[in-house]
Amino acid sequence: MARILIAGAGVGGLSTAHRLRRLLPRTEEIVVFDQSPVHTFWPSLLWLMTGTRQAPDVVRPLAQLREAGIRVVQSPITAIVPAEKTLVTADQSWSGDALVIALGADVDSGAIPGLAEVPGNFYTVAGAQAVWQQLHDIEQGRIIVLISRVPFKCPAAPYEAAMLIDGALRKRRRRDAFEIEVWAAEAAPMAVAGPAVSQAVVDALAHRDIRYHPNHTVDRVDYAARQLIFKERQDSVPYDLLAYVPPHCVPPVVTAAGLAPLGGWVAVDRHTLETVYPNVFAIGDVTGIPLALGKPLPKAGVFAYRQGEVVAETIAARLLGRPSAETFDGQGECFIEMGQGVAGFARGNFYAEPTPTIRAYRSGRHWHAGKVAFERQWWARWW
Ligand SMILES: Cc1cc2nc3c(=O)[nH]c(=O)nc-3n(C[C@H](O)[C@H](O)[C@H](O)COP(=O)(O)OP(=O)(O)OC[C@H]3O[C@@H](n4cnc5c(N)ncnc54)[C@H](O)[C@@H]3O)c2cc1C
């Protein structure tokens, strides 16, 4: 009997586990490990922060995977021994025939002085709820969406957040009482997708009277005074409501395993997702895949999902002694929520050289409907 270990039951881990279950006979064991009892559908947090979803809408219990023939271990992984394809949890050591590391990116508000005191980290369920609570109650003022550091998950998310906040205030007929601004530690939105996509997002912000301040890296936050202090400015920037993207880092257990250089991400073969250790794969946000234009592949669920399918196919083929032709080719797409029931859409090949070839489609209500349908399908497929 073979055993495949999957570290992390996020987008990539679930995609790997379900594809493997379809490809392998029930005699082969698939074990998924996660510190959390629930799977979170992260894109819905943008709707949670603007009041169109409630917290129970964005999570589902992982225990239900057992009904699909997938073993679930709910425990933090405390160590990884890649050379032995072994994971260590609080009370047990687990060895497998293949190991898939899908632990995502950790978020660490504590890396910036004062930031962790601010409740509006919309990259967590509690933080997204906190933004909605404030947005619901506030009557006027300056709302700042802050991108504290790069890289971060879903390059579109903070820009979508700003436009969804704009839409929520227009719905309340209170937009005139607010300034909305995006302050970003990056030079342009979604830069990997190319200048045309960046400009389309900048134009969409301007069209909604959302002021954009790129190239600003926050140094610290004075929570009591509600001020942001940036490295590039002498004066501080006041806010009334702060919604922020926290700094991201590789999970410490991955660094401790020697899989990622200090401050870096896991290196993999960009087509097979295999690490330097045979039959040890890493997928999704935990990886760092350099692109020819000098920036890494963005951290996005669309890539984690597809990479999980490719890795499952490779593992199954090796176990069953048959060839596998599936590789990850860098294709991806994303919806861009713009508020008031409208969204944009972009799709293309992020592995194209010398630069990714991405097509941005004209925004409309149908793309928003597409994103809502995608969320519904996500839950219907597996829960
Ligand atoms: C607000 C928001 C909106 C987004 N919108 C989109 C979108 O529209 N489109 C898109 O493509 N992407 C989007 N993303 C990004 C997408 O959610 C991520 O890129 C995707 O979830 C990455 O999948 P993953 O499997 O690599 O990691 P994750 O889905 O983050 O899963 C990692 C799992 O590992 C577990 N874990 C971590 N450390 C340990 C440990 N030590 N022990 C045990 N378990 C551990 C975690 O609990 C988690 O369940 C969005 C993200 C956010 C935050």
mmCIF file of C-alpha atoms in Angstrom, residues 11-367:
data_model
loop_
_atom_site.group_PDB
_atom_site.id
_atom_site.type_symbol
_atom_site.label_atom_id
_atom_site.label_comp_id
_atom_site.label_asym_id
_atom_site.label_seq_id
_atom_site.Cartn_x
_atom_site.Cartn_y
_atom_site.Cartn_z
ATOM 1 C CA VAL A 11 -6.543 25.347 -2.552
ATOM 2 C CA GLY A 12 -3.478 23.387 -3.695
ATOM 3 C CA GLY A 13 -3.731 20.628 -1.085
ATOM 4 C CA LEU A 14 -7.417 19.980 -1.834
ATOM 5 C CA SER A 15 -6.865 19.955 -5.572
ATOM 6 C CA THR A 16 -4.029 17.410 -5.175
ATOM 7 C CA ALA A 17 -5.971 15.183 -2.795
ATOM 8 C CA HIS A 18 -9.156 15.020 -4.854
ATOM 9 C CA ARG A 19 -7.335 14.412 -8.136
ATOM 10 C CA LEU A 20 -5.228 11.667 -6.525
ATOM 11 C CA ARG A 21 -8.339 10.043 -5.090
ATOM 12 C CA ARG A 22 -9.787 9.830 -8.588
ATOM 13 C CA LEU A 23 -6.567 8.416 -10.050
ATOM 14 C CA LEU A 24 -5.548 5.873 -7.400
ATOM 15 C CA PRO A 25 -7.316 2.759 -6.128
ATOM 16 C CA ARG A 26 -8.752 2.985 -2.593
ATOM 17 C CA THR A 27 -5.965 0.708 -1.338
ATOM 18 C CA GLU A 28 -3.553 3.656 -1.642
ATOM 19 C CA GLU A 29 -3.766 6.057 1.263
ATOM 20 C CA ILE A 30 -4.039 9.828 0.831
ATOM 21 C CA VAL A 31 -3.442 11.806 4.019
ATOM 22 C CA VAL A 32 -4.052 15.561 4.247
ATOM 23 C CA PHE A 33 -2.697 17.567 7.184
ATOM 24 C CA ASP A 34 -3.901 20.979 8.297
ATOM 25 C CA GLN A 35 -3.661 22.997 11.472
ATOM 26 C CA SER A 36 -7.169 24.332 10.876
ATOM 27 C CA PRO A 37 -10.424 22.344 11.172
ATOM 28 C CA VAL A 38 -11.850 24.254 8.206
ATOM 29 C CA HIS A 39 -11.046 25.054 4.602
ATOM 30 C CA THR A 40 -11.362 28.778 3.888
ATOM 31 C CA PHE A 41 -12.312 30.088 0.447
ATOM 32 C CA TRP A 42 -10.124 33.199 0.539
ATOM 33 C CA PRO A 43 -11.622 35.130 -2.432
ATOM 34 C CA SER A 44 -14.908 35.404 -0.504
ATOM 35 C CA LEU A 45 -13.190 37.466 2.204
ATOM 36 C CA LEU A 46 -13.554 40.495 -0.059
ATOM 37 C CA TRP A 47 -17.322 40.016 0.110
ATOM 38 C CA LEU A 48 -17.129 39.359 3.849
ATOM 39 C CA MET A 49 -15.429 42.736 4.346
ATOM 40 C CA THR A 50 -18.178 44.515 2.417
ATOM 41 C CA GLY A 51 -21.093 42.735 4.046
ATOM 42 C CA THR A 52 -22.324 40.469 1.253
ATOM 43 C CA ARG A 53 -21.108 37.277 3.004
ATOM 44 C CA GLN A 54 -21.153 36.136 6.629
ATOM 45 C CA ALA A 55 -18.265 34.237 8.267
ATOM 46 C CA PRO A 56 -19.957 30.795 8.006
ATOM 47 C CA ASP A 57 -20.321 31.322 4.225
ATOM 48 C CA VAL A 58 -16.544 31.317 3.646
ATOM 49 C CA VAL A 59 -15.511 28.114 5.442
ATOM 50 C CA ARG A 60 -16.352 24.386 5.380
ATOM 51 C CA PRO A 61 -15.242 21.552 7.728
ATOM 52 C CA LEU A 62 -12.245 19.549 6.532
ATOM 53 C CA ALA A 63 -13.513 16.447 8.343
ATOM 54 C CA GLN A 64 -15.953 15.993 5.461
ATOM 55 C CA LEU A 65 -13.065 14.974 3.166
ATOM 56 C CA ARG A 66 -13.192 11.591 4.903
ATOM 57 C CA GLU A 67 -16.412 10.835 3.035
ATOM 58 C CA ALA A 68 -14.420 11.157 -0.201
ATOM 59 C CA GLY A 69 -11.868 8.596 1.002
ATOM 60 C CA ILE A 70 -9.240 11.124 2.072
ATOM 61 C CA ARG A 71 -7.716 10.785 5.534
ATOM 62 C CA VAL A 72 -7.569 14.080 7.443
ATOM 63 C CA VAL A 73 -5.140 14.855 10.247
ATOM 64 C CA GLN A 74 -6.019 18.075 12.011
ATOM 65 C CA SER A 75 -2.780 19.129 13.640
ATOM 66 C CA PRO A 76 -0.010 21.660 13.084
ATOM 67 C CA ILE A 77 2.966 20.226 11.218
ATOM 68 C CA THR A 78 5.933 20.890 13.492
ATOM 69 C CA ALA A 79 8.720 19.516 11.275
ATOM 70 C CA ILE A 80 9.350 18.346 7.717
ATOM 71 C CA VAL A 81 12.160 15.925 6.809
ATOM 72 C CA PRO A 82 12.158 16.100 3.013
ATOM 73 C CA ALA A 83 14.972 13.584 2.465
ATOM 74 C CA GLU A 84 12.784 10.974 4.206
ATOM 75 C CA LYS A 85 9.429 12.229 2.883
ATOM 76 C CA THR A 86 8.352 12.629 6.479
ATOM 77 C CA LEU A 87 6.061 15.040 8.320
ATOM 78 C CA VAL A 88 6.022 15.444 12.097
ATOM 79 C CA THR A 89 2.867 16.472 13.980
ATOM 80 C CA ALA A 90 2.410 17.064 17.704
ATOM 81 C CA ASP A 91 2.272 13.377 18.608
ATOM 82 C CA GLN A 92 3.383 11.407 15.557
ATOM 83 C CA SER A 93 5.836 11.075 12.691
ATOM 84 C CA TRP A 94 4.386 10.232 9.250
ATOM 85 C CA SER A 95 6.378 8.842 6.317
ATOM 86 C CA GLY A 96 5.073 8.489 2.773
ATOM 87 C CA ASP A 97 5.968 7.431 -0.758
ATOM 88 C CA ALA A 98 5.459 10.998 -1.947
ATOM 89 C CA LEU A 99 5.143 14.306 -0.132
ATOM 90 C CA VAL A 100 3.344 17.422 -1.358
ATOM 91 C CA ILE A 101 4.001 20.676 0.474
ATOM 92 C CA ALA A 102 1.042 23.033 0.054
ATOM 93 C CA LEU A 103 1.373 25.139 3.201
ATOM 94 C CA GLY A 104 0.705 28.475 1.505
ATOM 95 C CA ALA A 105 2.096 31.792 2.691
ATOM 96 C CA ASP A 106 1.864 32.865 6.329
ATOM 97 C CA VAL A 107 0.765 36.412 7.124
ATOM 98 C CA ASP A 108 2.660 38.317 9.781
ATOM 99 C CA SER A 109 1.248 41.707 10.838
ATOM 100 C CA GLY A 110 3.752 41.742 13.713
ATOM 101 C CA ALA A 111 6.583 42.346 11.232
ATOM 102 C CA ILE A 112 5.623 46.061 11.083
ATOM 103 C CA PRO A 113 5.489 47.997 14.380
ATOM 104 C CA GLY A 114 1.925 48.902 15.338
ATOM 105 C CA LEU A 115 0.239 47.092 12.448
ATOM 106 C CA ALA A 116 -0.952 44.082 14.450
ATOM 107 C CA GLU A 117 -2.962 46.432 16.708
ATOM 108 C CA VAL A 118 -5.122 47.459 13.728
ATOM 109 C CA PRO A 119 -8.109 45.113 13.356
ATOM 110 C CA GLY A 120 -8.515 45.532 9.570
ATOM 111 C CA ASN A 121 -6.299 42.712 8.242
ATOM 112 C CA PHE A 122 -8.676 41.533 5.530
ATOM 113 C CA TYR A 123 -6.412 38.554 4.754
ATOM 114 C CA THR A 124 -7.973 36.866 7.805
ATOM 115 C CA VAL A 125 -11.627 36.066 8.475
ATOM 116 C CA ALA A 126 -11.640 38.088 11.724
ATOM 117 C CA GLY A 127 -9.944 41.049 10.023
ATOM 118 C CA ALA A 128 -12.359 41.057 7.095
ATOM 119 C CA GLN A 129 -15.253 40.999 9.582
ATOM 120 C CA ALA A 130 -13.650 43.891 11.467
ATOM 121 C CA VAL A 131 -13.478 45.971 8.290
ATOM 122 C CA TRP A 132 -17.170 45.362 7.635
ATOM 123 C CA GLN A 133 -18.071 46.276 11.209
ATOM 124 C CA GLN A 134 -16.279 49.620 10.876
ATOM 125 C CA LEU A 135 -17.501 50.270 7.345
ATOM 126 C CA HIS A 136 -21.048 49.656 8.467
ATOM 127 C CA ASP A 137 -20.788 52.147 11.347
ATOM 128 C CA ILE A 138 -18.545 54.912 9.981
ATOM 129 C CA GLU A 139 -20.256 58.061 8.714
ATOM 130 C CA GLN A 140 -17.380 59.960 7.100
ATOM 131 C CA GLY A 141 -13.599 60.135 6.780
ATOM 132 C CA ARG A 142 -10.573 58.739 5.023
ATOM 133 C CA ILE A 143 -10.451 55.040 4.227
ATOM 134 C CA ILE A 144 -7.051 53.644 3.344
ATOM 135 C CA VAL A 145 -6.377 50.273 1.739
ATOM 136 C CA LEU A 146 -2.746 49.526 2.521
ATOM 137 C CA ILE A 147 -0.452 47.075 0.744
ATOM 138 C CA SER A 148 2.234 46.791 3.390
ATOM 139 C CA ARG A 149 4.798 44.589 1.605
ATOM 140 C CA VAL A 150 5.311 42.507 -1.529
ATOM 141 C CA PRO A 151 4.813 39.719 -2.451
ATOM 142 C CA PHE A 152 1.244 39.103 -1.337
ATOM 143 C CA LYS A 153 -1.504 36.637 -2.271
ATOM 144 C CA CYS A 154 -3.741 37.587 -5.168
ATOM 145 C CA PRO A 155 -2.246 40.732 -6.749
ATOM 146 C CA ALA A 156 -5.736 42.017 -7.554
ATOM 147 C CA ALA A 157 -7.236 41.642 -4.062
ATOM 148 C CA PRO A 158 -6.385 45.025 -2.459
ATOM 149 C CA TYR A 159 -7.489 46.919 -5.572
ATOM 150 C CA GLU A 160 -10.709 44.906 -5.609
ATOM 151 C CA ALA A 161 -11.089 45.720 -1.900
ATOM 152 C CA ALA A 162 -10.871 49.473 -2.564
ATOM 153 C CA MET A 163 -13.432 49.297 -5.390
ATOM 154 C CA LEU A 164 -15.796 47.094 -3.364
ATOM 155 C CA ILE A 165 -15.606 49.580 -0.470
ATOM 156 C CA ASP A 166 -16.409 52.335 -2.974
ATOM 157 C CA GLY A 167 -19.399 50.317 -4.179
ATOM 158 C CA ALA A 168 -20.642 49.645 -0.639
ATOM 159 C CA LEU A 169 -20.529 53.359 0.210
ATOM 160 C CA ARG A 170 -22.329 54.300 -3.011
ATOM 161 C CA LYS A 171 -25.018 51.792 -2.145
ATOM 162 C CA ARG A 172 -25.437 53.571 1.213
ATOM 163 C CA ARG A 173 -25.428 56.913 -0.654
ATOM 164 C CA ARG A 174 -22.545 58.012 1.568
ATOM 165 C CA ARG A 175 -19.674 58.006 -0.952
ATOM 166 C CA ASP A 176 -19.364 61.814 -0.944
ATOM 167 C CA ALA A 177 -18.550 61.761 2.769
ATOM 168 C CA PHE A 178 -15.408 59.674 2.226
ATOM 169 C CA GLU A 179 -11.990 59.738 0.646
ATOM 170 C CA ILE A 180 -10.747 56.306 -0.448
ATOM 171 C CA GLU A 181 -7.048 55.782 -1.097
ATOM 172 C CA VAL A 182 -4.741 52.884 -1.881
ATOM 173 C CA TRP A 183 -1.170 53.129 -0.547
ATOM 174 C CA ALA A 184 1.032 50.431 -2.016
ATOM 175 C CA ALA A 185 4.520 49.026 -1.522
ATOM 176 C CA GLU A 186 4.605 48.293 -5.241
ATOM 177 C CA ALA A 187 5.084 50.405 -8.357
ATOM 178 C CA ALA A 188 1.898 49.383 -10.179
ATOM 179 C CA PRO A 189 -1.100 47.051 -9.768
ATOM 180 C CA MET A 190 -0.712 43.481 -11.053
ATOM 181 C CA ALA A 191 2.569 44.413 -12.763
ATOM 182 C CA VAL A 192 3.381 40.822 -13.796
ATOM 183 C CA ALA A 193 0.317 40.872 -16.036
ATOM 184 C CA GLY A 194 1.855 43.753 -18.013
ATOM 185 C CA PRO A 195 1.402 47.512 -18.414
ATOM 186 C CA ALA A 196 -1.999 47.295 -20.122
ATOM 187 C CA VAL A 197 -3.550 45.407 -17.194
ATOM 188 C CA SER A 198 -1.839 47.735 -14.683
ATOM 189 C CA GLN A 199 -3.159 50.790 -16.488
ATOM 190 C CA ALA A 200 -6.672 49.334 -16.675
ATOM 191 C CA VAL A 201 -6.680 48.923 -12.878
ATOM 192 C CA VAL A 202 -5.240 52.431 -12.329
ATOM 193 C CA ASP A 203 -7.958 53.833 -14.628
ATOM 194 C CA ALA A 204 -10.673 51.875 -12.819
ATOM 195 C CA LEU A 205 -9.508 53.346 -9.484
ATOM 196 C CA ALA A 206 -9.386 56.880 -10.917
ATOM 197 C CA HIS A 207 -12.849 56.450 -12.435
ATOM 198 C CA ARG A 208 -14.173 55.800 -8.926
ATOM 199 C CA ASP A 209 -12.226 58.720 -7.441
ATOM 200 C CA ILE A 210 -9.960 56.357 -5.499
ATOM 201 C CA ARG A 211 -6.527 57.940 -5.107
ATOM 202 C CA TYR A 212 -3.556 55.664 -5.745
ATOM 203 C CA HIS A 213 -0.162 56.142 -4.061
ATOM 204 C CA PRO A 214 2.279 53.519 -5.407
ATOM 205 C CA ASN A 215 5.883 53.053 -4.214
ATOM 206 C CA HIS A 216 5.095 53.668 -0.539
ATOM 207 C CA THR A 217 6.383 51.249 2.078
ATOM 208 C CA VAL A 218 4.850 51.598 5.511
ATOM 209 C CA ASP A 219 7.452 51.807 8.284
ATOM 210 C CA ARG A 220 5.143 51.769 11.304
ATOM 211 C CA VAL A 221 1.587 52.484 12.388
ATOM 212 C CA ASP A 222 0.567 54.744 15.259
ATOM 213 C CA TYR A 223 -2.701 53.005 16.090
ATOM 214 C CA ALA A 224 -3.684 55.368 18.920
ATOM 215 C CA ALA A 225 -3.298 58.415 16.663
ATOM 216 C CA ARG A 226 -4.530 56.552 13.522
ATOM 217 C CA GLN A 227 -1.503 57.545 11.499
ATOM 218 C CA LEU A 228 0.627 55.704 8.940
ATOM 219 C CA ILE A 229 4.330 56.486 8.789
ATOM 220 C CA PHE A 230 5.965 55.645 5.462
ATOM 221 C CA LYS A 231 9.654 55.216 4.707
ATOM 222 C CA GLU A 232 9.431 57.631 1.753
ATOM 223 C CA ARG A 233 7.685 60.577 3.530
ATOM 224 C CA GLN A 234 8.502 62.953 6.357
ATOM 225 C CA ASP A 235 4.872 63.596 7.308
ATOM 226 C CA SER A 236 2.507 60.925 8.569
ATOM 227 C CA VAL A 237 -0.743 59.999 6.829
ATOM 228 C CA PRO A 238 -3.951 60.008 8.921
ATOM 229 C CA TYR A 239 -6.779 57.539 8.395
ATOM 230 C CA ASP A 240 -10.182 56.819 9.868
ATOM 231 C CA LEU A 241 -10.496 53.224 8.634
ATOM 232 C CA LEU A 242 -7.536 51.074 7.660
ATOM 233 C CA ALA A 243 -7.974 47.868 5.639
ATOM 234 C CA TYR A 244 -4.629 46.219 5.018
ATOM 235 C CA VAL A 245 -2.674 43.470 3.347
ATOM 236 C CA PRO A 246 -0.196 42.186 5.960
ATOM 237 C CA PRO A 247 3.408 41.159 5.219
ATOM 238 C CA HIS A 248 3.658 37.574 3.925
ATOM 239 C CA CYS A 249 6.347 35.013 4.711
ATOM 240 C CA VAL A 250 7.090 31.361 4.083
ATOM 241 C CA PRO A 251 5.797 29.172 6.966
ATOM 242 C CA PRO A 252 8.679 28.781 9.481
ATOM 243 C CA VAL A 253 8.414 24.970 9.394
ATOM 244 C CA VAL A 254 9.379 25.104 5.702
ATOM 245 C CA THR A 255 12.433 27.279 6.338
ATOM 246 C CA ALA A 256 13.489 25.047 9.242
ATOM 247 C CA ALA A 257 13.373 22.048 6.879
ATOM 248 C CA GLY A 258 15.965 23.727 4.658
ATOM 249 C CA LEU A 259 13.473 23.944 1.792
ATOM 250 C CA ALA A 260 13.552 27.734 1.470
ATOM 251 C CA PRO A 261 16.489 30.107 1.801
ATOM 252 C CA LEU A 262 16.096 32.627 4.635
ATOM 253 C CA GLY A 263 13.380 35.088 3.631
ATOM 254 C CA GLY A 264 12.768 33.159 0.413
ATOM 255 C CA TRP A 265 10.291 30.653 -0.968
ATOM 256 C CA VAL A 266 10.562 27.003 -2.033
ATOM 257 C CA ALA A 267 12.411 26.416 -5.303
ATOM 258 C CA VAL A 268 10.807 23.861 -7.638
ATOM 259 C CA ASP A 269 11.016 22.701 -11.231
ATOM 260 C CA ARG A 270 8.540 25.110 -12.806
ATOM 261 C CA HIS A 271 6.843 22.431 -14.908
ATOM 262 C CA THR A 272 6.749 19.427 -12.528
ATOM 263 C CA LEU A 273 6.774 21.312 -9.180
ATOM 264 C CA GLU A 274 9.267 18.767 -7.840
ATOM 265 C CA THR A 275 11.802 20.064 -5.303
ATOM 266 C CA VAL A 276 15.442 18.989 -5.233
ATOM 267 C CA TYR A 277 14.239 15.936 -3.279
ATOM 268 C CA PRO A 278 12.771 13.184 -5.521
ATOM 269 C CA ASN A 279 9.022 12.712 -4.989
ATOM 270 C CA VAL A 280 8.832 15.779 -2.758
ATOM 271 C CA PHE A 281 6.753 18.469 -4.455
ATOM 272 C CA ALA A 282 5.812 22.004 -3.461
ATOM 273 C CA ILE A 283 2.846 23.867 -4.946
ATOM 274 C CA GLY A 284 0.998 27.141 -4.598
ATOM 275 C CA ASP A 285 1.904 30.150 -2.502
ATOM 276 C CA VAL A 286 4.756 28.416 -0.660
ATOM 277 C CA THR A 287 6.811 28.322 -3.875
ATOM 278 C CA GLY A 288 8.901 30.995 -5.538
ATOM 279 C CA ILE A 289 8.922 30.516 -9.318
ATOM 280 C CA PRO A 290 11.012 33.146 -11.126
ATOM 281 C CA LEU A 291 9.715 34.446 -14.456
ATOM 282 C CA ALA A 292 11.812 35.774 -17.328
ATOM 283 C CA LEU A 293 10.721 39.378 -16.683
ATOM 284 C CA GLY A 294 12.481 39.274 -13.291
ATOM 285 C CA LYS A 295 9.402 38.955 -11.084
ATOM 286 C CA PRO A 296 8.019 35.739 -9.557
ATOM 287 C CA LEU A 297 4.838 33.937 -10.592
ATOM 288 C CA PRO A 298 2.045 35.647 -8.603
ATOM 289 C CA LYS A 299 0.639 33.895 -5.561
ATOM 290 C CA ALA A 300 -2.862 32.930 -6.653
ATOM 291 C CA GLY A 301 -5.293 30.103 -6.117
ATOM 292 C CA VAL A 302 -5.666 29.526 -9.835
ATOM 293 C CA PHE A 303 -2.028 28.413 -10.012
ATOM 294 C CA ALA A 304 -2.134 26.403 -6.763
ATOM 295 C CA TYR A 305 -5.166 24.518 -8.070
ATOM 296 C CA ARG A 306 -3.668 23.615 -11.434
ATOM 297 C CA GLN A 307 -0.282 22.752 -9.903
ATOM 298 C CA GLY A 308 -2.051 20.383 -7.511
ATOM 299 C CA GLU A 309 -3.656 18.576 -10.444
ATOM 300 C CA VAL A 310 -0.312 18.235 -12.246
ATOM 301 C CA VAL A 311 1.463 16.912 -9.160
ATOM 302 C CA ALA A 312 -1.343 14.407 -8.493
ATOM 303 C CA GLU A 313 -1.079 13.130 -12.040
ATOM 304 C CA THR A 314 2.730 12.792 -11.768
ATOM 305 C CA ILE A 315 2.553 10.926 -8.455
ATOM 306 C CA ALA A 316 -0.189 8.589 -9.701
ATOM 307 C CA ALA A 317 1.702 7.858 -12.922
ATOM 308 C CA ARG A 318 4.868 6.985 -11.011
ATOM 309 C CA LEU A 319 3.008 4.740 -8.583
ATOM 310 C CA LEU A 320 1.085 2.995 -11.355
ATOM 311 C CA GLY A 321 4.173 2.668 -13.563
ATOM 312 C CA ARG A 322 2.779 4.607 -16.508
ATOM 313 C CA PRO A 323 4.069 7.734 -18.265
ATOM 314 C CA SER A 324 2.659 11.172 -17.465
ATOM 315 C CA ALA A 325 2.580 13.993 -19.971
ATOM 316 C CA GLU A 326 0.951 16.599 -17.719
ATOM 317 C CA THR A 327 3.021 19.623 -16.773
ATOM 318 C CA PHE A 328 2.218 23.055 -15.387
ATOM 319 C CA ASP A 329 2.312 25.554 -18.245
ATOM 320 C CA GLY A 330 1.781 28.871 -16.455
ATOM 321 C CA GLN A 331 -1.775 29.473 -17.705
ATOM 322 C CA GLY A 332 -3.953 31.464 -15.358
ATOM 323 C CA GLU A 333 -6.875 33.830 -15.085
ATOM 324 C CA CYS A 334 -8.526 36.080 -12.568
ATOM 325 C CA PHE A 335 -11.686 38.046 -11.969
ATOM 326 C CA ILE A 336 -11.267 41.619 -10.743
ATOM 327 C CA GLU A 337 -14.168 42.800 -8.619
ATOM 328 C CA MET A 338 -14.989 46.484 -9.203
ATOM 329 C CA GLY A 339 -18.020 46.972 -6.972
ATOM 330 C CA GLN A 340 -21.686 47.603 -7.767
ATOM 331 C CA GLY A 341 -22.036 44.150 -9.339
ATOM 332 C CA VAL A 342 -19.342 44.711 -11.975
ATOM 333 C CA ALA A 343 -16.046 42.852 -12.471
ATOM 334 C CA GLY A 344 -13.223 42.581 -14.982
ATOM 335 C CA PHE A 345 -11.407 39.476 -16.154
ATOM 336 C CA ALA A 346 -7.875 38.737 -17.366
ATOM 337 C CA ARG A 347 -6.406 35.495 -18.683
ATOM 338 C CA GLY A 348 -3.149 34.364 -20.239
ATOM 339 C CA ASN A 349 0.173 32.580 -20.136
ATOM 340 C CA PHE A 350 2.414 33.700 -17.300
ATOM 341 C CA TYR A 351 5.275 31.503 -18.544
ATOM 342 C CA ALA A 352 5.407 33.251 -21.935
ATOM 343 C CA GLU A 353 8.761 34.906 -22.645
ATOM 344 C CA PRO A 354 10.124 37.493 -22.547
ATOM 345 C CA THR A 355 6.947 38.673 -20.768
ATOM 346 C CA PRO A 356 3.615 37.047 -19.871
ATOM 347 C CA THR A 357 0.928 37.399 -22.530
ATOM 348 C CA ILE A 358 -2.224 38.411 -20.704
ATOM 349 C CA ARG A 359 -5.478 39.592 -22.232
ATOM 350 C CA ALA A 360 -7.746 41.863 -20.203
ATOM 351 C CA TYR A 361 -11.431 41.668 -21.104
ATOM 352 C CA ARG A 362 -13.884 44.544 -20.916
ATOM 353 C CA SER A 363 -15.508 44.738 -17.474
ATOM 354 C CA GLY A 364 -19.177 43.927 -17.026
ATOM 355 C CA ARG A 365 -21.855 42.370 -14.870
ATOM 356 C CA HIS A 366 -21.287 38.946 -16.434
ATOM 357 C CA TRP A 367 -17.768 38.688 -14.963
#
